[in-house]
Tab-separated table of N, CA and C in Angstrom:
chain	number	residue	atom	x	y	z
A	67	UNK	N	18.504	5.971	-15.607
A	67	UNK	CA	17.846	6.856	-14.668
A	67	UNK	C	17.654	8.215	-15.339
A	68	UNK	N	16.476	8.810	-15.130
A	68	UNK	CA	16.202	10.087	-15.781
A	68	UNK	C	17.017	11.213	-15.146
A	69	UNK	N	17.126	12.298	-15.906
A	69	UNK	CA	17.887	13.447	-15.408
A	69	UNK	C	17.257	14.008	-14.136
A	70	UNK	N	15.931	14.060	-14.104
A	70	UNK	CA	15.246	14.576	-12.916
A	70	UNK	C	15.538	13.729	-11.690
A	71	UNK	N	15.511	12.404	-11.859
A	71	UNK	CA	15.774	11.510	-10.731
A	71	UNK	C	17.183	11.730	-10.206
A	72	UNK	N	18.126	11.902	-11.091
A	72	UNK	CA	19.505	12.133	-10.671
A	72	UNK	C	19.595	13.451	-9.900
A	73	UNK	N	18.924	14.496	-10.383
A	73	UNK	CA	18.936	15.776	-9.686
A	73	UNK	C	18.341	15.631	-8.287
A	74	UNK	N	17.264	14.866	-8.182
A	74	UNK	CA	16.623	14.674	-6.880
A	74	UNK	C	17.558	13.942	-5.927
A	75	UNK	N	18.238	12.929	-6.412
A	75	UNK	CA	19.186	12.203	-5.568
A	75	UNK	C	20.331	13.111	-5.138
A	76	UNK	N	20.796	13.954	-6.042
A	76	UNK	CA	21.859	14.891	-5.688
A	76	UNK	C	21.394	15.855	-4.611
A	77	UNK	N	20.149	16.344	-4.731
A	77	UNK	CA	19.601	17.242	-3.710
A	77	UNK	C	19.496	16.524	-2.374
A	78	UNK	N	19.028	15.289	-2.400
A	78	UNK	CA	18.904	14.502	-1.174
A	78	UNK	C	20.269	14.304	-0.528
A	79	UNK	N	21.275	13.993	-1.330
A	79	UNK	CA	22.634	13.817	-0.796
A	79	UNK	C	23.197	15.136	-0.277
A	80	UNK	N	22.940	16.229	-0.980
A	80	UNK	CA	23.457	17.537	-0.595
A	80	UNK	C	22.952	17.966	0.785
A	81	UNK	N	21.704	17.679	1.072
A	81	UNK	CA	21.109	18.104	2.345
A	81	UNK	C	21.534	17.218	3.511
A	82	UNK	N	22.067	16.030	3.215
A	82	UNK	CA	22.562	15.095	4.239
A	82	UNK	C	21.572	14.866	5.377
A	83	UNK	N	20.315	14.722	5.023
A	83	UNK	CA	19.306	14.417	6.029
A	83	UNK	C	18.790	15.614	6.806
A	84	UNK	N	19.337	16.787	6.541
A	84	UNK	CA	18.872	17.986	7.241
A	84	UNK	C	17.536	18.430	6.649
A	85	UNK	N	16.609	18.895	7.479
A	85	UNK	CA	15.338	19.363	6.934
A	85	UNK	C	15.536	20.603	6.071
A	86	UNK	N	14.755	20.706	5.022
A	86	UNK	CA	14.802	21.891	4.182
A	86	UNK	C	13.413	22.142	3.626
A	87	UNK	N	13.194	23.355	3.139
A	87	UNK	CA	11.907	23.767	2.614
A	87	UNK	C	12.097	24.197	1.166
A	88	UNK	N	11.206	23.746	0.307
A	88	UNK	CA	11.212	24.174	-1.080
A	88	UNK	C	10.418	25.473	-1.135
A	89	UNK	N	10.991	26.505	-1.753
A	89	UNK	CA	10.325	27.809	-1.790
A	89	UNK	C	9.775	28.194	-3.150
A	90	UNK	N	10.147	27.459	-4.181
A	90	UNK	CA	9.644	27.790	-5.512
A	90	UNK	C	9.431	26.497	-6.288
A	91	UNK	N	8.276	26.394	-6.926
A	91	UNK	CA	7.944	25.248	-7.754
A	91	UNK	C	7.556	25.783	-9.126
A	92	UNK	N	8.150	25.196	-10.175
A	92	UNK	CA	7.807	25.605	-11.541
A	92	UNK	C	7.318	24.381	-12.283
A	93	UNK	N	6.139	24.511	-12.895
A	93	UNK	CA	5.588	23.403	-13.672
A	93	UNK	C	6.221	23.445	-15.055
A	94	UNK	N	6.871	22.348	-15.438
A	94	UNK	CA	7.639	22.303	-16.682
A	94	UNK	C	6.763	22.495	-17.912
A	95	UNK	N	5.545	22.001	-17.888
A	95	UNK	CA	4.677	22.050	-19.068
A	95	UNK	C	4.271	23.433	-19.503
A	96	UNK	N	3.998	24.302	-18.537
A	96	UNK	CA	3.508	25.630	-18.916
A	96	UNK	C	4.326	26.769	-18.318
A	97	UNK	N	5.353	26.451	-17.578
A	97	UNK	CA	6.230	27.490	-17.040
A	97	UNK	C	5.662	28.266	-15.861
A	98	UNK	N	4.485	27.895	-15.376
A	98	UNK	CA	3.892	28.590	-14.233
A	98	UNK	C	4.724	28.269	-12.994
A	99	UNK	N	5.059	29.314	-12.236
A	99	UNK	CA	5.839	29.133	-11.011
A	99	UNK	C	5.001	29.565	-9.816
A	100	UNK	N	5.159	28.829	-8.736
A	100	UNK	CA	4.464	29.127	-7.490
A	100	UNK	C	5.528	29.295	-6.418
A	101	UNK	N	5.417	30.383	-5.670
A	101	UNK	CA	6.383	30.613	-4.595
A	101	UNK	C	5.683	30.557	-3.254
A	102	UNK	N	6.387	30.066	-2.271
A	102	UNK	CA	5.866	29.915	-0.920
A	102	UNK	C	6.770	28.958	-0.180
A	103	UNK	N	6.276	28.370	0.898
A	103	UNK	CA	7.037	27.360	1.627
A	103	UNK	C	6.307	26.038	1.480
A	104	UNK	N	6.976	25.079	0.838
A	104	UNK	CA	6.385	23.778	0.591
A	104	UNK	C	7.203	22.719	1.297
A	105	UNK	N	6.535	21.941	2.122
A	105	UNK	CA	7.224	20.837	2.800
A	105	UNK	C	7.229	19.640	1.858
A	106	UNK	N	8.330	18.943	1.815
A	106	UNK	CA	8.437	17.760	0.966
A	106	UNK	C	7.589	16.626	1.515
A	107	UNK	N	7.082	15.770	0.637
A	107	UNK	CA	6.390	14.571	1.117
A	107	UNK	C	7.364	13.721	1.926
A	108	UNK	N	6.827	12.927	2.838
A	108	UNK	CA	7.668	12.123	3.725
A	108	UNK	C	8.644	11.222	2.968
A	109	UNK	N	8.193	10.587	1.911
A	109	UNK	CA	9.079	9.677	1.194
A	109	UNK	C	10.243	10.423	0.557
A	110	UNK	N	10.023	11.661	0.138
A	110	UNK	CA	11.096	12.459	-0.457
A	110	UNK	C	12.102	12.900	0.600
A	111	UNK	N	11.724	12.855	1.856
A	111	UNK	CA	12.625	13.254	2.930
A	111	UNK	C	13.567	12.122	3.357
A	112	UNK	N	13.298	10.908	2.873
A	112	UNK	CA	14.183	9.785	3.183
A	112	UNK	C	15.497	9.942	2.428
A	113	UNK	N	16.570	9.336	2.945
A	113	UNK	CA	17.829	9.381	2.201
A	113	UNK	C	17.691	8.529	0.944
A	114	UNK	N	18.615	8.702	0.012
A	114	UNK	CA	18.525	8.035	-1.288
A	114	UNK	C	18.433	6.522	-1.149
A	115	UNK	N	19.256	5.945	-0.270
A	115	UNK	CA	19.249	4.498	-0.112
A	115	UNK	C	17.895	3.993	0.375
A	116	UNK	N	17.272	4.721	1.304
A	116	UNK	CA	15.958	4.317	1.801
A	116	UNK	C	14.884	4.520	0.738
A	117	UNK	N	15.018	5.549	-0.089
A	117	UNK	CA	14.070	5.749	-1.185
A	117	UNK	C	14.140	4.574	-2.160
A	118	UNK	N	15.348	4.129	-2.474
A	118	UNK	CA	15.529	2.980	-3.367
A	118	UNK	C	14.923	1.728	-2.726
A	119	UNK	N	15.149	1.546	-1.441
A	119	UNK	CA	14.634	0.387	-0.721
A	119	UNK	C	13.102	0.368	-0.745
A	120	UNK	N	12.480	1.503	-0.461
A	120	UNK	CA	11.011	1.585	-0.461
A	120	UNK	C	10.471	1.334	-1.863
A	121	UNK	N	11.118	1.892	-2.876
A	121	UNK	CA	10.689	1.672	-4.259
A	121	UNK	C	10.757	0.190	-4.608
A	122	UNK	N	11.844	-0.471	-4.227
A	122	UNK	CA	11.986	-1.908	-4.488
A	122	UNK	C	10.894	-2.689	-3.763
A	123	UNK	N	10.605	-2.306	-2.527
A	123	UNK	CA	9.582	-2.992	-1.740
A	123	UNK	C	8.216	-2.889	-2.411
A	124	UNK	N	7.889	-1.707	-2.918
A	124	UNK	CA	6.608	-1.512	-3.604
A	124	UNK	C	6.582	-2.330	-4.889
A	125	UNK	N	7.666	-2.298	-5.646
A	125	UNK	CA	7.729	-3.061	-6.901
A	125	UNK	C	7.641	-4.567	-6.661
A	126	UNK	N	8.090	-5.008	-5.499
A	126	UNK	CA	8.011	-6.439	-5.132
A	126	UNK	C	6.661	-6.773	-4.506
A	127	UNK	N	5.760	-5.810	-4.474
A	127	UNK	CA	4.440	-5.993	-3.862
A	127	UNK	C	4.553	-6.440	-2.410
A	128	UNK	N	5.586	-5.936	-1.729
A	128	UNK	CA	5.756	-6.232	-0.316
A	128	UNK	C	6.324	-7.608	-0.014
A	129	UNK	N	6.864	-8.287	-1.007
A	129	UNK	CA	7.410	-9.626	-0.787
A	129	UNK	C	8.802	-9.524	-0.159
A	130	UNK	N	8.888	-9.905	1.097
A	130	UNK	CA	10.177	-9.872	1.784
A	130	UNK	C	11.123	-10.902	1.169
A	131	UNK	N	10.586	-12.032	0.734
A	131	UNK	CA	11.409	-13.062	0.090
A	131	UNK	C	12.073	-12.484	-1.167
A	132	UNK	N	11.329	-11.723	-1.948
A	132	UNK	CA	11.897	-11.096	-3.153
A	132	UNK	C	12.916	-10.022	-2.771
A	133	UNK	N	12.656	-9.283	-1.704
A	133	UNK	CA	13.605	-8.270	-1.229
A	133	UNK	C	14.912	-8.937	-0.792
A	134	UNK	N	14.809	-10.092	-0.137
A	134	UNK	CA	16.012	-10.839	0.260
A	134	UNK	C	16.849	-11.173	-0.968
A	135	UNK	N	16.167	-11.613	-2.034
A	135	UNK	CA	16.865	-11.980	-3.261
A	135	UNK	C	17.524	-10.765	-3.912
A	136	UNK	N	16.787	-9.666	-4.015
A	136	UNK	CA	17.300	-8.461	-4.683
A	136	UNK	C	18.501	-7.878	-3.946
A	137	UNK	N	18.377	-7.755	-2.622
A	137	UNK	CA	19.429	-7.097	-1.845
A	137	UNK	C	20.484	-8.070	-1.305
A	138	UNK	N	20.230	-9.363	-1.437
A	138	UNK	CA	21.196	-10.353	-0.991
A	138	UNK	C	21.413	-10.359	0.510
A	139	UNK	N	20.327	-10.117	1.251
A	139	UNK	CA	20.417	-10.098	2.712
A	139	UNK	C	19.315	-10.981	3.297
A	140	UNK	N	19.385	-11.212	4.601
A	140	UNK	CA	18.447	-12.105	5.270
A	140	UNK	C	17.124	-11.415	5.620
A	141	UNK	N	16.146	-12.257	5.946
A	141	UNK	CA	14.828	-11.790	6.388
A	141	UNK	C	14.935	-10.791	7.545
A	142	UNK	N	15.691	-11.108	8.612
A	142	UNK	CA	15.775	-10.150	9.728
A	142	UNK	C	16.363	-8.795	9.302
A	143	UNK	N	17.272	-8.805	8.337
A	143	UNK	CA	17.863	-7.553	7.862
A	143	UNK	C	16.807	-6.714	7.148
A	144	UNK	N	16.014	-7.353	6.298
A	144	UNK	CA	14.939	-6.638	5.586
A	144	UNK	C	13.930	-6.091	6.596
A	145	UNK	N	13.499	-6.938	7.541
A	145	UNK	CA	12.520	-6.501	8.551
A	145	UNK	C	13.066	-5.351	9.387
A	146	UNK	N	14.311	-5.431	9.767
A	146	UNK	CA	14.928	-4.375	10.566
A	146	UNK	C	14.916	-3.045	9.811
A	147	UNK	N	15.271	-3.106	8.535
A	147	UNK	CA	15.295	-1.878	7.741
A	147	UNK	C	13.889	-1.327	7.537
A	148	UNK	N	12.923	-2.190	7.289
A	148	UNK	CA	11.534	-1.749	7.162
A	148	UNK	C	11.060	-1.081	8.448
A	149	UNK	N	11.387	-1.684	9.580
A	149	UNK	CA	10.988	-1.109	10.871
A	149	UNK	C	11.638	0.251	11.099
A	150	UNK	N	12.913	0.366	10.735
A	150	UNK	CA	13.611	1.649	10.900
A	150	UNK	C	12.969	2.727	10.022
A	151	UNK	N	12.678	2.388	8.762
A	151	UNK	CA	12.059	3.357	7.851
A	151	UNK	C	10.654	3.706	8.325
A	152	UNK	N	9.903	2.711	8.797
A	152	UNK	CA	8.538	2.953	9.272
A	152	UNK	C	8.520	3.962	10.416
A	153	UNK	N	9.542	3.928	11.278
A	153	UNK	CA	9.612	4.879	12.393
A	153	UNK	C	9.841	6.313	11.906
A	154	UNK	N	10.390	6.466	10.703
A	154	UNK	CA	10.644	7.798	10.146
A	154	UNK	C	9.395	8.411	9.513
A	155	UNK	N	8.397	7.576	9.255
A	155	UNK	CA	7.201	8.022	8.541
A	155	UNK	C	6.015	8.149	9.476
A	156	UNK	N	5.270	9.238	9.339
A	156	UNK	CA	4.045	9.409	10.108
A	156	UNK	C	2.975	8.485	9.547
A	157	UNK	N	2.134	8.000	10.416
A	157	UNK	CA	1.027	7.160	9.992
A	157	UNK	C	-0.017	8.020	9.304
A	158	UNK	N	-0.524	7.545	8.187
A	158	UNK	CA	-1.579	8.254	7.468
A	158	UNK	C	-2.905	7.654	7.894
A	159	UNK	N	-3.766	8.477	8.457
A	159	UNK	CA	-5.066	8.019	8.932
A	159	UNK	C	-5.950	7.677	7.739
A	160	UNK	N	-6.368	6.414	7.657
A	160	UNK	CA	-7.203	5.990	6.543
A	160	UNK	C	-8.673	5.901	6.929
A	161	UNK	N	-8.952	6.044	8.197
A	161	UNK	CA	-10.332	5.979	8.665
A	161	UNK	C	-10.584	7.207	9.541
A	162	UNK	N	-10.780	8.370	8.893
A	162	UNK	CA	-10.916	9.603	9.672
A	162	UNK	C	-12.155	9.592	10.558
A	163	UNK	N	-12.101	10.402	11.588
A	163	UNK	CA	-13.225	10.521	12.514
A	163	UNK	C	-14.449	11.037	11.758
A	164	UNK	N	-15.623	10.576	12.140
A	164	UNK	CA	-16.839	11.038	11.465
A	164	UNK	C	-17.069	12.526	11.728
A	165	UNK	N	-17.716	13.177	10.766
A	165	UNK	CA	-18.026	14.598	10.926
A	165	UNK	C	-19.146	14.754	11.956
A	166	UNK	N	-19.295	15.975	12.461
A	166	UNK	CA	-20.386	16.244	13.421
A	166	UNK	C	-21.729	15.885	12.813
A	167	UNK	N	-21.911	16.261	11.539
A	167	UNK	CA	-23.191	15.991	10.867
A	167	UNK	C	-23.464	14.494	10.791
A	168	UNK	N	-22.419	13.688	10.512
A	168	UNK	CA	-22.597	12.234	10.445
A	168	UNK	C	-23.022	11.676	11.801
A	169	UNK	N	-22.376	12.143	12.857
A	169	UNK	CA	-22.697	11.660	14.205
A	169	UNK	C	-24.135	12.024	14.554
A	170	UNK	N	-24.531	13.247	14.284
A	170	UNK	CA	-25.898	13.701	14.605
A	170	UNK	C	-26.934	12.932	13.786
A	171	UNK	N	-26.632	12.686	12.497
A	171	UNK	CA	-27.547	11.901	11.665
A	171	UNK	C	-27.727	10.493	12.204
A	172	UNK	N	-26.628	9.857	12.629
A	172	UNK	CA	-26.714	8.509	13.186
A	172	UNK	C	-27.504	8.506	14.496
A	173	UNK	N	-27.337	9.567	15.283
A	173	UNK	CA	-28.096	9.701	16.532
A	173	UNK	C	-29.587	9.842	16.225
A	174	UNK	N	-29.931	10.681	15.272
A	174	UNK	CA	-31.346	10.883	14.882
A	174	UNK	C	-31.994	9.589	14.390
A	175	UNK	N	-31.215	8.784	13.673
A	175	UNK	CA	-31.747	7.512	13.150
A	175	UNK	C	-31.782	6.421	14.218
A	176	UNK	N	-31.258	6.710	15.408
A	176	UNK	CA	-31.264	5.741	16.495
A	176	UNK	C	-30.177	4.688	16.387
A	177	UNK	N	-29.165	4.944	15.536
A	177	UNK	CA	-28.086	3.978	15.350
A	177	UNK	C	-27.080	3.998	16.502
A	178	UNK	N	-27.011	5.125	17.211
A	178	UNK	CA	-26.121	5.264	18.362
A	178	UNK	C	-26.878	5.965	19.476
A	179	UNK	N	-26.398	5.798	20.691
A	179	UNK	CA	-27.014	6.466	21.844
A	179	UNK	C	-26.468	7.885	21.962
A	180	UNK	N	-27.108	8.671	22.798
A	180	UNK	CA	-26.650	10.048	23.040
A	180	UNK	C	-25.245	10.029	23.636
A	181	UNK	N	-24.963	9.074	24.518
A	181	UNK	CA	-23.639	8.972	25.128
A	181	UNK	C	-22.576	8.642	24.088
A	182	UNK	N	-22.906	7.716	23.164
A	182	UNK	CA	-21.965	7.373	22.101
A	182	UNK	C	-21.703	8.584	21.192
A	183	UNK	N	-22.768	9.328	20.908
A	183	UNK	CA	-22.623	10.520	20.069
A	183	UNK	C	-21.710	11.539	20.757
A	184	UNK	N	-21.919	11.752	22.058
A	184	UNK	CA	-21.054	12.694	22.795
A	184	UNK	C	-19.606	12.238	22.788
A	185	UNK	N	-19.400	10.948	22.984
A	185	UNK	CA	-18.034	10.406	22.971
A	185	UNK	C	-17.359	10.628	21.618
A	186	UNK	N	-18.103	10.362	20.538
A	186	UNK	CA	-17.528	10.542	19.198
A	186	UNK	C	-17.249	12.006	18.929
A	187	UNK	N	-18.147	12.880	19.345
A	187	UNK	CA	-17.946	14.315	19.110
A	187	UNK	C	-16.778	14.855	19.913
A	188	UNK	N	-16.518	14.226	21.061
A	188	UNK	CA	-15.375	14.634	21.889
A	188	UNK	C	-14.093	13.913	21.474
A	189	UNK	N	-14.201	12.992	20.497
A	189	UNK	CA	-13.025	12.286	20.013
A	189	UNK	C	-12.627	11.096	20.840
A	190	UNK	N	-13.538	10.575	21.671
A	190	UNK	CA	-13.219	9.423	22.519
A	190	UNK	C	-14.011	8.204	22.071
A	191	UNK	N	-13.865	7.780	20.839
A	191	UNK	CA	-14.672	6.663	20.335
A	191	UNK	C	-14.446	5.393	21.090
């Protein structure tokens, strides 16, 4: 394990799940430092054990059967842990709402009705 990874795990353990804010970031390559309030990505906010679990899950390409083998536990145990971790993470919207310009363009082309355009612009698709 790299030195950085160990430091990150130590920081995660030190905070014991309490929220914290990073106030200074320094880029190792050029020494440039940025100060402010930076929120950690959601995955970095997980405890060390859950970070390891998620990493294993990604490396297994989502194979629960492989996760059972690696962790030596049953299917329901893996599913339960995945469900618990999923509740800790916000959903990332992969299909954002169309822009006003997109809605108006579709209306002009006759692809949607005026009522549909109003609904989309009001966020009630």
